[in-house]
Amino acid sequence: MIRNLSVGAKLTKKTTSEEKNTEEITELDLVDLTSAFQYYVQNSPRKLNNIAQQEIGRLVRWIGPEREIKTITPSEIGSYSDEFAKRTSTDTAPQKVAYIKKFLTFLKINELSSGNLASHLRMKKSNVGKITKKLEETKGAEINLTEAGYKDYEKQLKDYKTEMPTLAEEVRKAAADGDIRENAPLDAAREKIEMVNSKIYEIEAILKVANIIDSSSQGDQIVIGSKVTVKNHQSKNNQEYQLVEANEANPLVGKISSVSPVGAAILGRRTGDEVTVSTPAGEQVYTIDAIK
């Protein structure tokens, strides 16, 4: 049986109470993670399905295919838990975790790993739920983005992915420094990598369903993507806005949401129209001076 195989030793195969004989198991040379993974797949009592192989394979690639098994630390498995939670839905997570834990248990039973790594693979259910909800919200939906907004998301995604190797290295360095149970730098590094992972999956979900809008085809009517100049009757000042969807809004650069008070008031209007907007400071009156 696989659970009784070990490296550099001859083990006795457990038998039933009726079987008193013993069987010597051939010595194995499973030093690196890939060798152990391949052996596990080829010799599992029950043939592993594709999902099980994929999930274990992801773990192997994340840690490093050529890593010596004895050098894998509990903190690394803890960090992988965070990564796993970001990309796995609540429905499929329990079974996928079970596949990985069985492999890690195989390493422990056969004295390939330094300790019980399986106990450090935990799901953060709240994080899984948040990411799943984000993805579910975009299913069947169409998110309208300006061309500039789409490119901005692409740049953010590229920047976050570029940052990941550095953050992973910070986690490894922090994990190697002292007791992992009381390690503030390690906790901080994990929180940062968790935040970046969340942003990556969120942006990927948005880009998957995003529709780039062309405001130039809407003539003189204000639509999503229109750049508008309005005059505030109270302050006598001209203000420039670009009307965008809520997910692209950024008032600091003049991008206002179509569901904001001003945005909702000017949506669908034309040059010369006058609109009244209710604000906490009272009613504000605007005249639409230009649309482009």
CSV table of N, CA and C in Angstrom, one decimal, residues 11-15 22-24:
chain,number,residue,atom,x,y,z
A,11,LEU,N,10.0,-1.1,5.0
A,11,LEU,CA,8.9,-1.1,5.9
A,11,LEU,C,8.1,-2.3,5.8
A,12,THR,N,7.4,-2.6,6.9
A,12,THR,CA,6.5,-3.8,6.9
A,12,THR,C,5.1,-3.3,6.5
A,13,LYS,N,4.6,-4.1,5.5
A,13,LYS,CA,3.2,-3.8,5.0
A,13,LYS,C,2.2,-4.3,6.1
A,14,LYS,N,1.3,-3.4,6.5
A,14,LYS,CA,0.3,-3.8,7.4
A,14,LYS,C,-0.7,-4.8,6.7
A,15,THR,N,-1.1,-5.8,7.5
A,15,THR,CA,-2.0,-6.8,7.0
A,15,THR,C,-3.2,-7.0,7.9
A,22,THR,N,4.6,-10.8,6.4
A,22,THR,CA,5.0,-9.4,6.1
A,22,THR,C,5.6,-9.4,4.8
A,23,GLU,N,5.7,-8.2,4.2
A,23,GLU,CA,6.2,-8.0,2.9
A,23,GLU,C,7.2,-6.8,2.9
A,24,GLU,N,8.4,-7.0,2.4
A,24,GLU,CA,9.3,-5.9,2.3
A,24,GLU,C,9.0,-5.0,1.1
